Every structure is written in structure tokens, then in C-alpha cells.
Coordinates of N, CA, C and O in Angstrom, one line a residue:
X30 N -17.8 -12.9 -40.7 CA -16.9 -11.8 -40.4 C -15.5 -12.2 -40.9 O -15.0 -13.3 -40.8
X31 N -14.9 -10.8 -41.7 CA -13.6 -11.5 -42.3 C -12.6 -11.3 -41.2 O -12.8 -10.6 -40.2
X32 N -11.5 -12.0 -41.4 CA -10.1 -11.6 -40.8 C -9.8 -10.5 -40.4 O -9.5 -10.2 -39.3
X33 N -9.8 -9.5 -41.9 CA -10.1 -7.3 -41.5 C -10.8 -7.1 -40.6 O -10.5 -6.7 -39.5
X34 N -11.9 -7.3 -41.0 CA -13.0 -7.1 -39.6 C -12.7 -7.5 -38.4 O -12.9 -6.6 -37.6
X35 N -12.3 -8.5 -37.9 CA -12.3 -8.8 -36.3 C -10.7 -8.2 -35.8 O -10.5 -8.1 -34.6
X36 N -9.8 -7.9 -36.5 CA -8.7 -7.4 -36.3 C -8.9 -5.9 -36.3 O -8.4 -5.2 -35.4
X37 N -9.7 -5.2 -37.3 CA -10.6 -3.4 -37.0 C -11.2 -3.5 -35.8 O -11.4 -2.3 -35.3
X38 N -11.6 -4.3 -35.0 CA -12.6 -4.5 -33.7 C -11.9 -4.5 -32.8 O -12.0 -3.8 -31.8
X39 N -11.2 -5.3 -33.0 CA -9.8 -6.1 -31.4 C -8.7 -4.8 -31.7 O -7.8 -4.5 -30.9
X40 N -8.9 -4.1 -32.6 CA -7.5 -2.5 -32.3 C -8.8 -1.8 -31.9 O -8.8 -1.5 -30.7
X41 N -10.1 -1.5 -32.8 CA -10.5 -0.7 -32.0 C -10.8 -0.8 -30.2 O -10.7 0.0 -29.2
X42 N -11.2 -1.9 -30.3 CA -11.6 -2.2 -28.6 C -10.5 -1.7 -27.6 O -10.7 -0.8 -26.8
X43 N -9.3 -2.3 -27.9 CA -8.1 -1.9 -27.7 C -7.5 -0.8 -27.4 O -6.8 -0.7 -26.4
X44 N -7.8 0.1 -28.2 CA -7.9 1.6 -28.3 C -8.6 2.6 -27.2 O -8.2 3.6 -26.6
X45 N -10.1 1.9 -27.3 CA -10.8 2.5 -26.3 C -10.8 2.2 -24.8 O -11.2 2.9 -23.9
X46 N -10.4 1.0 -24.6 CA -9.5 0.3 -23.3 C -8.6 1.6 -23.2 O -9.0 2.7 -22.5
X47 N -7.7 1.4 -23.7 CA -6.4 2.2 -23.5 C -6.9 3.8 -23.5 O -6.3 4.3 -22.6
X48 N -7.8 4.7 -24.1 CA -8.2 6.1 -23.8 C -8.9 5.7 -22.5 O -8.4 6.4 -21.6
X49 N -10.0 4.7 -21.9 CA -10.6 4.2 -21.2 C -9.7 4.6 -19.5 O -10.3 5.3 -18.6
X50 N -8.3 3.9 -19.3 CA -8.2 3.9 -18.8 C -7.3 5.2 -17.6 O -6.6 5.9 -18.2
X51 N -7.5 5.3 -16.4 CA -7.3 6.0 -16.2 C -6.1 7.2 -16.0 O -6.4 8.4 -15.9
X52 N -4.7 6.7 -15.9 CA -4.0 7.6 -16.2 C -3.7 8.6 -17.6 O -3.2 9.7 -17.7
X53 N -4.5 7.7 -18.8 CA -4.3 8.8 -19.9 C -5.3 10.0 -19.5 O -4.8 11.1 -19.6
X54 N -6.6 9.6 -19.1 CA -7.6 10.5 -19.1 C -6.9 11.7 -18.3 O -6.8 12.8 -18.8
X55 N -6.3 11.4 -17.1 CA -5.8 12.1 -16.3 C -4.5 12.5 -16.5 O -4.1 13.0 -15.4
X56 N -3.4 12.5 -17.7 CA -3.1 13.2 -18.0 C -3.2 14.1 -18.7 O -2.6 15.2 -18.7
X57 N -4.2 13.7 -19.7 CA -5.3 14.8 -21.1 C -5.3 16.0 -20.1 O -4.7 17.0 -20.3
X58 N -6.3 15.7 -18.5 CA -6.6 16.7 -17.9 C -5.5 17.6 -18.0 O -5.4 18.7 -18.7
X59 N -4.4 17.0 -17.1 CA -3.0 17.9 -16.7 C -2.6 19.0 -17.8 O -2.4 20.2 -17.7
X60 N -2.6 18.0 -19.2 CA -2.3 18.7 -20.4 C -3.3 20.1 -20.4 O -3.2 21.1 -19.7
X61 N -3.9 19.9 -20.9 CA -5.0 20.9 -20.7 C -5.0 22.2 -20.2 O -4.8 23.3 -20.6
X62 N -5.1 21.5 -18.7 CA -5.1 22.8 -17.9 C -3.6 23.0 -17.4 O -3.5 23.8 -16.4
X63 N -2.7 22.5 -17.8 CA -1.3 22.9 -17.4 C -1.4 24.5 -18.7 O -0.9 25.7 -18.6
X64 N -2.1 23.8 -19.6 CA -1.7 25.2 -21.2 C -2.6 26.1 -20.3 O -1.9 27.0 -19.8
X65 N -3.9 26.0 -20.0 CA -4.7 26.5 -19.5 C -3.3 28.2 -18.7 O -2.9 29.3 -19.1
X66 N -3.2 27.3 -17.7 CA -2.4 27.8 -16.7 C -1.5 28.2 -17.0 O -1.0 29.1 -16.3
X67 N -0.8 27.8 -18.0 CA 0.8 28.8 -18.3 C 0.6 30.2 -18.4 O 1.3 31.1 -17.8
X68 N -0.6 30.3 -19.5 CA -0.9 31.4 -19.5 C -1.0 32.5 -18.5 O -0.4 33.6 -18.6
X69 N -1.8 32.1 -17.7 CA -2.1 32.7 -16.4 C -0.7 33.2 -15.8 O -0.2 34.4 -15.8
X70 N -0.1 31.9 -15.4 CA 1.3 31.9 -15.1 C 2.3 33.0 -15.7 O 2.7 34.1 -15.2
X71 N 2.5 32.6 -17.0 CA 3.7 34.0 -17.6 C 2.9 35.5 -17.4 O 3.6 36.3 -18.0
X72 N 2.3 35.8 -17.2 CA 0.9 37.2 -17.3 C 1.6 37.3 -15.3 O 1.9 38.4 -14.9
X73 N 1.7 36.3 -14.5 CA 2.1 36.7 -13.1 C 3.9 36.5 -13.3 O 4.5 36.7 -12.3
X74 N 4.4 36.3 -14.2 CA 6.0 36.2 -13.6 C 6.2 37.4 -14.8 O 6.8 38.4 -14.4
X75 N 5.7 37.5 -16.2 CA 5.9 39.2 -16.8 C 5.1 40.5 -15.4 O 5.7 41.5 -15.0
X76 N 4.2 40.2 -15.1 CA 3.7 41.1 -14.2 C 4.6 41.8 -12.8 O 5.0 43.0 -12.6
X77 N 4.7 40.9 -12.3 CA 5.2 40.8 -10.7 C 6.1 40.2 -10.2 O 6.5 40.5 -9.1
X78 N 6.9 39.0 -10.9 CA 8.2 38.3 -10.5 C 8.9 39.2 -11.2 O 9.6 39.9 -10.4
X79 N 9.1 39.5 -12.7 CA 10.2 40.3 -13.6 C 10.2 41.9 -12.5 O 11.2 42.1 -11.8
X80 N 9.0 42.8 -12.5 CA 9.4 43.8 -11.7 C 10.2 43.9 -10.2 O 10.9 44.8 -9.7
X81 N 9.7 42.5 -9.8 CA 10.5 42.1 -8.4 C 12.0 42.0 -8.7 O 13.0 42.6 -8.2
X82 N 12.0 41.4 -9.3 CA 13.9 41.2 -10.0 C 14.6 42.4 -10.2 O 15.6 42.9 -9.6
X83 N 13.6 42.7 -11.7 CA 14.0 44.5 -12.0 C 14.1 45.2 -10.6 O 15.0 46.1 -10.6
X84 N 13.7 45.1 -9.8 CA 14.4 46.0 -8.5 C 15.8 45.8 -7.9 O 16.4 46.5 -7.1
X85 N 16.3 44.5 -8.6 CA 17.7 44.8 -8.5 C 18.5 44.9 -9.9 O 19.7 45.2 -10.1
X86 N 17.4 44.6 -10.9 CA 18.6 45.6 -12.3 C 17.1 45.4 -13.4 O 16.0 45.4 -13.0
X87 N 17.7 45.2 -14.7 CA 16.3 45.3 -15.7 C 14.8 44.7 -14.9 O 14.5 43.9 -14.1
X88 N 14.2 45.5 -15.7 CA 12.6 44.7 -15.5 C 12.6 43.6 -16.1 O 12.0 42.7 -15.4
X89 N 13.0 43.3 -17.2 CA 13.3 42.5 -18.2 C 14.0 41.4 -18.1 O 15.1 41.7 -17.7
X90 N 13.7 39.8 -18.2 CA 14.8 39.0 -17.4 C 15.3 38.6 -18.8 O 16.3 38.0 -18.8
X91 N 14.8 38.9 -20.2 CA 15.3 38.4 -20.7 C 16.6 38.9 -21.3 O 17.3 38.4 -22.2
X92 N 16.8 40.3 -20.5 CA 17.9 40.9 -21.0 C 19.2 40.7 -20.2 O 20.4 41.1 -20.6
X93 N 19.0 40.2 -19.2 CA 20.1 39.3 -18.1 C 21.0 38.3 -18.8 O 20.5 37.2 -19.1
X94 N 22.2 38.6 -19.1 CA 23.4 37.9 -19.6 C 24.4 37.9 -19.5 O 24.6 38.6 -18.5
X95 N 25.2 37.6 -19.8 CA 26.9 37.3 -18.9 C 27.5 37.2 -20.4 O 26.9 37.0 -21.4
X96 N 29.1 37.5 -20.4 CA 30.0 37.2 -21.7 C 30.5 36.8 -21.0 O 30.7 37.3 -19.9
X97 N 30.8 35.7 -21.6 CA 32.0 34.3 -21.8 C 33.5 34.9 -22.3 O 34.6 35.0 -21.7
X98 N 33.1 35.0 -23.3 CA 34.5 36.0 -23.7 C 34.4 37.1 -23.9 O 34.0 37.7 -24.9
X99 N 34.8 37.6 -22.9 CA 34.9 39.4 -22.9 C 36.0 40.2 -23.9 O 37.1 39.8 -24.4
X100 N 35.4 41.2 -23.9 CA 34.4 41.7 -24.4 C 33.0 41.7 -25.1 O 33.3 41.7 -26.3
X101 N 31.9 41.6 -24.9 CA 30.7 41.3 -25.6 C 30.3 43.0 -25.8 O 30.1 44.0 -25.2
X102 N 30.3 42.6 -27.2 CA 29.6 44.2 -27.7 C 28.7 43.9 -28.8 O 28.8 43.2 -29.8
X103 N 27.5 44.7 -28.3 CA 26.1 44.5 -29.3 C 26.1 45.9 -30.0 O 26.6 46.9 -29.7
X104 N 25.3 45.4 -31.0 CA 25.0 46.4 -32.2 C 24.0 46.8 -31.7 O 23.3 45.9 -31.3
X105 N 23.6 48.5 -31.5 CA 22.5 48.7 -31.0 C 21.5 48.5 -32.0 O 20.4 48.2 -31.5
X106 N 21.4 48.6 -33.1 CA 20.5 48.7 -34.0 C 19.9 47.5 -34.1 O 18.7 47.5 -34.5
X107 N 20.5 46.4 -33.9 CA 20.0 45.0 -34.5 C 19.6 44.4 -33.3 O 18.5 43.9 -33.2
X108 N 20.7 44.4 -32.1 CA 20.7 44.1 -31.0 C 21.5 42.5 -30.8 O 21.6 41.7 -29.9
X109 N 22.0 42.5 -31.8 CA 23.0 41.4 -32.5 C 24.4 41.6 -31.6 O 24.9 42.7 -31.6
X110 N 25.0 40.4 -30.7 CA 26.3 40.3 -30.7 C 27.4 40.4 -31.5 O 27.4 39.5 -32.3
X111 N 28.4 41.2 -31.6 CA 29.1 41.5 -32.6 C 30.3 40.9 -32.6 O 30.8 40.6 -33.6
X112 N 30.9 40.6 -31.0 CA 32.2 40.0 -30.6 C 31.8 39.6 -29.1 O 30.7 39.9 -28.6
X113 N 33.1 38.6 -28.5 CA 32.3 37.7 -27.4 C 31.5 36.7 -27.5 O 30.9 36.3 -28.5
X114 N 31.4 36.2 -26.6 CA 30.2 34.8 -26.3 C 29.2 35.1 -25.3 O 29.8 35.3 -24.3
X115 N 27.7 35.2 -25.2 CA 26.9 35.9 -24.3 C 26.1 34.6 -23.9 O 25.4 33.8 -24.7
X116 N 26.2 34.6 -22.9 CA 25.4 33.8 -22.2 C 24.0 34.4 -21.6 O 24.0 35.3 -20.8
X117 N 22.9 33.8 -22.1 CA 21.4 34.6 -22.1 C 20.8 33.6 -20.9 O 20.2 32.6 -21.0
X118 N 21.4 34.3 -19.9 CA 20.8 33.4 -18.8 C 19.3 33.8 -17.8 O 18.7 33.1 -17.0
X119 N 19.1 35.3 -18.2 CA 17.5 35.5 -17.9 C 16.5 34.5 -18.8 O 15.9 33.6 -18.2
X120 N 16.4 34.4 -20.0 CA 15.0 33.7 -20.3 C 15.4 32.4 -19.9 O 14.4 31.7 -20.2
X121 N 16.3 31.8 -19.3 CA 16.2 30.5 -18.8 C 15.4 30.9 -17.5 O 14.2 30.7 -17.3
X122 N 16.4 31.5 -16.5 CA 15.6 31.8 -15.2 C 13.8 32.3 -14.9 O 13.1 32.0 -13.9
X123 N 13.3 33.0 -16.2 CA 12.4 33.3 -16.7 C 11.4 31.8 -16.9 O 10.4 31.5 -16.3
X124 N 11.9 31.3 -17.5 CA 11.2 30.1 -17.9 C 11.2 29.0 -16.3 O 10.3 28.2 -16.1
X125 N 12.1 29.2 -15.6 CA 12.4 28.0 -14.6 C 11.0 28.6 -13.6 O 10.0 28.0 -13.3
X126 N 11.2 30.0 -13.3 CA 9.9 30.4 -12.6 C 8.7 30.1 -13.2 O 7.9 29.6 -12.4
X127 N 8.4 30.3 -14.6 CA 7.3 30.3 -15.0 C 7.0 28.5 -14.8 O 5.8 28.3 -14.5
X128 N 7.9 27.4 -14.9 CA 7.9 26.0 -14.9 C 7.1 25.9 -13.2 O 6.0 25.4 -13.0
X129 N 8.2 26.6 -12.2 CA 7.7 26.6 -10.8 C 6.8 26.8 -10.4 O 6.4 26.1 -9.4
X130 N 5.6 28.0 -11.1 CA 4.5 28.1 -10.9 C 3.9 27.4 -10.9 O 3.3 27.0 -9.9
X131 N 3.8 27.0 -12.3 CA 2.7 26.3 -12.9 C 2.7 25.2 -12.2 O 1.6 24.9 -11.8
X132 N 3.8 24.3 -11.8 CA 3.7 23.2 -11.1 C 3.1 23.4 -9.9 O 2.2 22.7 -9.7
X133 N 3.4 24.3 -9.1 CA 3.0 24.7 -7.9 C 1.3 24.7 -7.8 O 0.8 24.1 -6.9
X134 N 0.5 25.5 -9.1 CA -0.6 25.8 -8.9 C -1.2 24.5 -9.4 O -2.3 24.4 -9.0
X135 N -0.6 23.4 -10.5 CA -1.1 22.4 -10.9 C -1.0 21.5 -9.4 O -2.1 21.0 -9.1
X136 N -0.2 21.4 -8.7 CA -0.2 20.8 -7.2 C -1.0 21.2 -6.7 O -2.1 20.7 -7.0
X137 N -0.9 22.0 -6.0 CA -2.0 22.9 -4.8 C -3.0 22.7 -5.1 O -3.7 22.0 -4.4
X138 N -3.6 23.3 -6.5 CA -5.3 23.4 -6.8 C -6.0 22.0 -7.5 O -7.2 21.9 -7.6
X139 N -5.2 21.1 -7.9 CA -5.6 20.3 -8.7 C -5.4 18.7 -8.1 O -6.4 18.0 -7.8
X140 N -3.6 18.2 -8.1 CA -3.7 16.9 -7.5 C -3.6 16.8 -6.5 O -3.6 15.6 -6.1
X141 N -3.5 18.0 -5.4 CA -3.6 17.7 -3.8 C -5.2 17.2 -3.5 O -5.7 16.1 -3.2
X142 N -5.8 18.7 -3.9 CA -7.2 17.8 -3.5 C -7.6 16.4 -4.5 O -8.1 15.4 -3.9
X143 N -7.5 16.3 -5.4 CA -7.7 15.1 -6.2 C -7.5 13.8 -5.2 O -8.3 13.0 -4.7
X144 N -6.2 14.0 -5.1 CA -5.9 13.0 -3.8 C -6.5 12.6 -2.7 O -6.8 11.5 -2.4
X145 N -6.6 13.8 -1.9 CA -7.2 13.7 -0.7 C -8.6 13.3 -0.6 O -9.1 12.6 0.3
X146 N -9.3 13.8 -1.9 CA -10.8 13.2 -2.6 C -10.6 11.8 -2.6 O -11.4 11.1 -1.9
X147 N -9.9 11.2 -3.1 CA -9.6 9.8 -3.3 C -9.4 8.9 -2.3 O -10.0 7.8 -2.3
X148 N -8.4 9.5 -1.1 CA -8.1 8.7 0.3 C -9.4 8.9 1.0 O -9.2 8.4 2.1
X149 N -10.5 9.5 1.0 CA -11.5 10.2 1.6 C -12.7 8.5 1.2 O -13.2 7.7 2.0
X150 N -12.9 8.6 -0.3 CA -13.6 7.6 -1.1 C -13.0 5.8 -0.3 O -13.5 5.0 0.4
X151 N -11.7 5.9 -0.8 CA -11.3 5.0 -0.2 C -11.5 4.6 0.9 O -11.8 3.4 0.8
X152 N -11.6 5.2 2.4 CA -11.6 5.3 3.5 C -13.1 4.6 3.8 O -13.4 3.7 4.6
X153 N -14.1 5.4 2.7 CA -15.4 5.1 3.3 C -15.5 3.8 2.3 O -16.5 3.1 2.6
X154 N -14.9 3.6 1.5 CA -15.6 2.2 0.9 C -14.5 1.1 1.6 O -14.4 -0.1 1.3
X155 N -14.0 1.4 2.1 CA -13.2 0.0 2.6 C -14.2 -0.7 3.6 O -14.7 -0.1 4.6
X156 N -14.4 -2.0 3.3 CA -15.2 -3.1 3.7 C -13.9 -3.5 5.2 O -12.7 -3.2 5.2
X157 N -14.7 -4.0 6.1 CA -14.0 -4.6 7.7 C -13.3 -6.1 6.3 O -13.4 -6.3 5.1
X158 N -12.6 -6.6 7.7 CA -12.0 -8.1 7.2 C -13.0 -9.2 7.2 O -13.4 -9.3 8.4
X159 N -13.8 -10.2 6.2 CA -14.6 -11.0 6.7 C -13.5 -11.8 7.5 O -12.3 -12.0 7.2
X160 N -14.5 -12.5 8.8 CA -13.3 -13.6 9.7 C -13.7 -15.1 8.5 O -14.5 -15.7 7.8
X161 N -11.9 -15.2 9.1 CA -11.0 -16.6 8.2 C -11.8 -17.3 8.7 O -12.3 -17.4 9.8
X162 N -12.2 -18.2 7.0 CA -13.0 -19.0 6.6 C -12.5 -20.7 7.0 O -11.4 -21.1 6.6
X163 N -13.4 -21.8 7.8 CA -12.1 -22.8 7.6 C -11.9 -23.6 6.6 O -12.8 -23.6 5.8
X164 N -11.1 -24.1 6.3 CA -10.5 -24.7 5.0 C -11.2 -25.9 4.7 O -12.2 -26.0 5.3
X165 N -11.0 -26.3 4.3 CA -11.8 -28.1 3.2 C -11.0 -29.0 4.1 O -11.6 -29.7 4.8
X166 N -10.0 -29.0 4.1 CA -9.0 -30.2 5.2 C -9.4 -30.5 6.4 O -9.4 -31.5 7.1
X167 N -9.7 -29.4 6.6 CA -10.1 -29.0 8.4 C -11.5 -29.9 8.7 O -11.6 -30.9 9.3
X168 N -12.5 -29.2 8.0 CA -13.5 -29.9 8.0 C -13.8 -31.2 7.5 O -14.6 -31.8 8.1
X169 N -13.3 -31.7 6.5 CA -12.8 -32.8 6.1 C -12.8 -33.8 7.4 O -13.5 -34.8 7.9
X170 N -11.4 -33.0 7.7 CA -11.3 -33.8 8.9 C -12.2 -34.0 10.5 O -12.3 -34.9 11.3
X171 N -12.7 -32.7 10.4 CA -14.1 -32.8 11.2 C -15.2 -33.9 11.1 O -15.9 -34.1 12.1
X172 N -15.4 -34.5 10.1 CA -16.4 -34.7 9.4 C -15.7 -36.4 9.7 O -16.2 -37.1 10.7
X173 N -15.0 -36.8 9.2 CA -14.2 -37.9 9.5 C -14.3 -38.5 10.8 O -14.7 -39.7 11.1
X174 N -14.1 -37.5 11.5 CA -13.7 -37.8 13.0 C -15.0 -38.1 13.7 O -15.1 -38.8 14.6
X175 N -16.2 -37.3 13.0 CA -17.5 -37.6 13.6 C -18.4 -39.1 13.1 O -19.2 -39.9 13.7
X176 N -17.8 -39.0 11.5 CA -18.5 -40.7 11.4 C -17.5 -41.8 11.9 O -17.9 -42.9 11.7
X177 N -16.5 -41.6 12.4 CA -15.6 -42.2 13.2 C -16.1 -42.8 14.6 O -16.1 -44.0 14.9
X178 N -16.6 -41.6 15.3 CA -17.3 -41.7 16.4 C -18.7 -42.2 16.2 O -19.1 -43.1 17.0
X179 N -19.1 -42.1 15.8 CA -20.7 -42.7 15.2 C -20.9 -44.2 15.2 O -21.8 -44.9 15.7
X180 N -19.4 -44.7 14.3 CA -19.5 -46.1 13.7 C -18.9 -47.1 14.7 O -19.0 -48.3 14.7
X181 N -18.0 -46.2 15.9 CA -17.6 -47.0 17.1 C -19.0 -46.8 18.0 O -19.3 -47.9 18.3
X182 N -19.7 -46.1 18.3 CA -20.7 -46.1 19.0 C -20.6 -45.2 20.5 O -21.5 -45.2 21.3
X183 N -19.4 -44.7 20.5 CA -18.8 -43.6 21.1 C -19.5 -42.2 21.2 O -19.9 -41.8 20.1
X184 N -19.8 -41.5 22.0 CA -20.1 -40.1 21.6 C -19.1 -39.4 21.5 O -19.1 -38.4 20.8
X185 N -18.1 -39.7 22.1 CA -16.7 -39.0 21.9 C -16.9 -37.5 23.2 O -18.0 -37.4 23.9
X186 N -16.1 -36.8 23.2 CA -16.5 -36.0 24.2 C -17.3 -34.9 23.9 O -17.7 -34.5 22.9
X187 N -17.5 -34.6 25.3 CA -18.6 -33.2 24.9 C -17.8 -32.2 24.0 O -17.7 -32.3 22.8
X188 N -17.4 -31.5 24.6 CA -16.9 -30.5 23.3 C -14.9 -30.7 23.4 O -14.0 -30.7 24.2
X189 N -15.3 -30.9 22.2 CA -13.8 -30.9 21.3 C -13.2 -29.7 21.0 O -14.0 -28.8 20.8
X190 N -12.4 -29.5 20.8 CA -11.0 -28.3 20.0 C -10.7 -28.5 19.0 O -10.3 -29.6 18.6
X191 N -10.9 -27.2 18.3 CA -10.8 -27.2 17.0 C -10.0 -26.2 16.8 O -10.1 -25.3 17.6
X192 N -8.8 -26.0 15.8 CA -7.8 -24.9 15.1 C -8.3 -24.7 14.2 O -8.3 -25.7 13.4
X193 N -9.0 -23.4 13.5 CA -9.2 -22.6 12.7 C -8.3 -22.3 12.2 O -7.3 -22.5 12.8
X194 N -8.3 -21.6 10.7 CA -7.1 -21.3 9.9 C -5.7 -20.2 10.5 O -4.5 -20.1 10.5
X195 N -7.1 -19.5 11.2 CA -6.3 -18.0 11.5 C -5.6 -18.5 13.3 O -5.2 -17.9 14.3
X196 N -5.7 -19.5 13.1 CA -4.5 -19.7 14.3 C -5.1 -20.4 15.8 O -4.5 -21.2 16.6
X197 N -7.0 -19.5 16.0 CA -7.6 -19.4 17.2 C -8.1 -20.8 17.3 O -8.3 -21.5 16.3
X198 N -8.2 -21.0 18.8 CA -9.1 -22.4 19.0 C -9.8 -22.1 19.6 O -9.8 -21.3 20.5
X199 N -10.6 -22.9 19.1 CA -12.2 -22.6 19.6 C -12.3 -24.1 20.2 O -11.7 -25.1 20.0
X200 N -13.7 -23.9 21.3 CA -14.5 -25.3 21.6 C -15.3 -25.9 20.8 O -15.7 -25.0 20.1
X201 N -16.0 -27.0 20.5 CA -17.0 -27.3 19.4 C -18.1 -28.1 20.2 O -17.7 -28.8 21.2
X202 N -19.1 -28.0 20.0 CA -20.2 -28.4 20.8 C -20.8 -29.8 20.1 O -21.4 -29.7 19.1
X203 N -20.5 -30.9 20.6 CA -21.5 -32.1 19.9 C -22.8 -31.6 19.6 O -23.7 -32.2 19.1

């Protein structure tokens, strides 16, 4: 195998790690269905937010604007500013609702439950605490202490005290 080849392998591998893992996957999703949903979205803020508005002036938000320097006078025909500075401040507000939705319905319908699916998984696969294991020193020194007694010819006492890692003492039974 040449040098090209195992360097085409180790980017490919690389690559598929990296699509592999999970936040890209999970934002492809968002991507997706965020386009998915805009749609939807502008079809409810042209529908029903713009006429809600229009009940206090145009239906239309993109015709909502302010002059800077007044006088602002448009050419009817073109619909072109002629003099003045106009500030086109509906299709922003237009767009901030249409932003609001969509986030709104990307939350609610998608990463709330996502989540809660997840703390749900979690909850049931969490394993109890196995109990603290004792250490190699400890017994070490257990071990010590009993060929100690052995080689004096001692039984040493009935049961002894022992400290475990996690703090507790226990009795130990010869």
C-alpha cells in the first residue's frame, strides 16, 4: 500500500467519523426541516400575522416605513424613492416573526421532545453505583498482617477492623 493510499483511507475514515458523529447528523436534521418549516411558517405570518397587523394600517408589512429625511416622496409608477431616506422597517419585522416561528415550532415539536426522549433513555439505563472496591494496599496489608500472625503462632483476635476505601468499617471474621 502506497503512501496515497493510506493517507485516502485515514481522510476517508476521518470523514465518516466526523458525518458519523452526532451533532452534525443532528444539525443536517435542523437544516432540513427548519427549510421544511419556513415554508409553512411565512404561508402563517403572510396569512394571519400580516392581516393581524394590517388591522392597525397595511396588510402588507413590507410596506411599513419611516423617512429619515423628510420629506420621502415615491414615484408611483416605479415605486422608487425620489427624495428622502426611507427606512423599510416592515420586511425586517416580517422576517423577525417569520425567524420567531420557526424557532418556536423547531423547539416545541422537535428538540423539546428530543430531549425529554433522551433524559427518559438515560434514566432507564443508568446502572446503581457498584460498592467501593478495596484497594491493593489495603489488602496488601491484610495479607501481611495475617502471615504475620501465622509465623508468630498467634491467632491474633477474633475479628479485626478493617477501613474500606469508602471510609466504612467493617468487622472481619478470622
Amino acid at each position: 500500500m502506497t503512501a496515497v493510499e493510506s493517507e485516502k483511507k485515514g481522510l476517508l475514515t476521518g470523514f465518516r467519523e466526523f458525518l458519523m458523529r452526532g451533532n452534525v447528523v443532528e444539525l443536517a436534521v435542523a437544516v432540513v426541516i427548519g427549510t421544511a418549516f419556513s415554508k409553512i411558517v411565512d404561508s402563517v405570518v403572510k396569512g394571519l400575522i400580516n392581516p393581524l397587523v394590517g388591522a392597525i394600517g397595511t396588510k402588507d408589512l413590507d410596506k411599513y416605513r419611516s423617512c429619515l429625511k423628510a420629506p420621502c416622496e415615491i414615484n408611483k409608477t416605479t415605486g422608487e424613492v425620489t427624495s428622502g431616506v426611507p427606512i423599510n422597517w416592515g420586511p425586517v419585522l416580517s422576517a423577525s416573526l417569520t425567524f420567531l416561528i420557526t424557532a418556536a415550532v423547531v423547539y416545541f415539536l422537535m428538540i423539546l421532545p428530543m430531549t425529554r426522549y433522551k433524559e427518559r433513555l438515560a434514566a432507564k439505563s443508568s446502572t446503581p453505583e457498584a460498592p467501593a472496591e478495596v484497594n491493593e494496599v489495603d489488602l496488601l496489608t491484610e495479607i501481611r498482617d495475617l502471615l504475620a500472625a501465622q509465623r508468630t503462632g498467634s491467632d491474633g483476635p477474633v475479628g479485626r477492623q478493617r477501613e474500606s476505601q469508602d471510609g466504612t468499617v467493617g468487622t472481619e471474621k478470622q
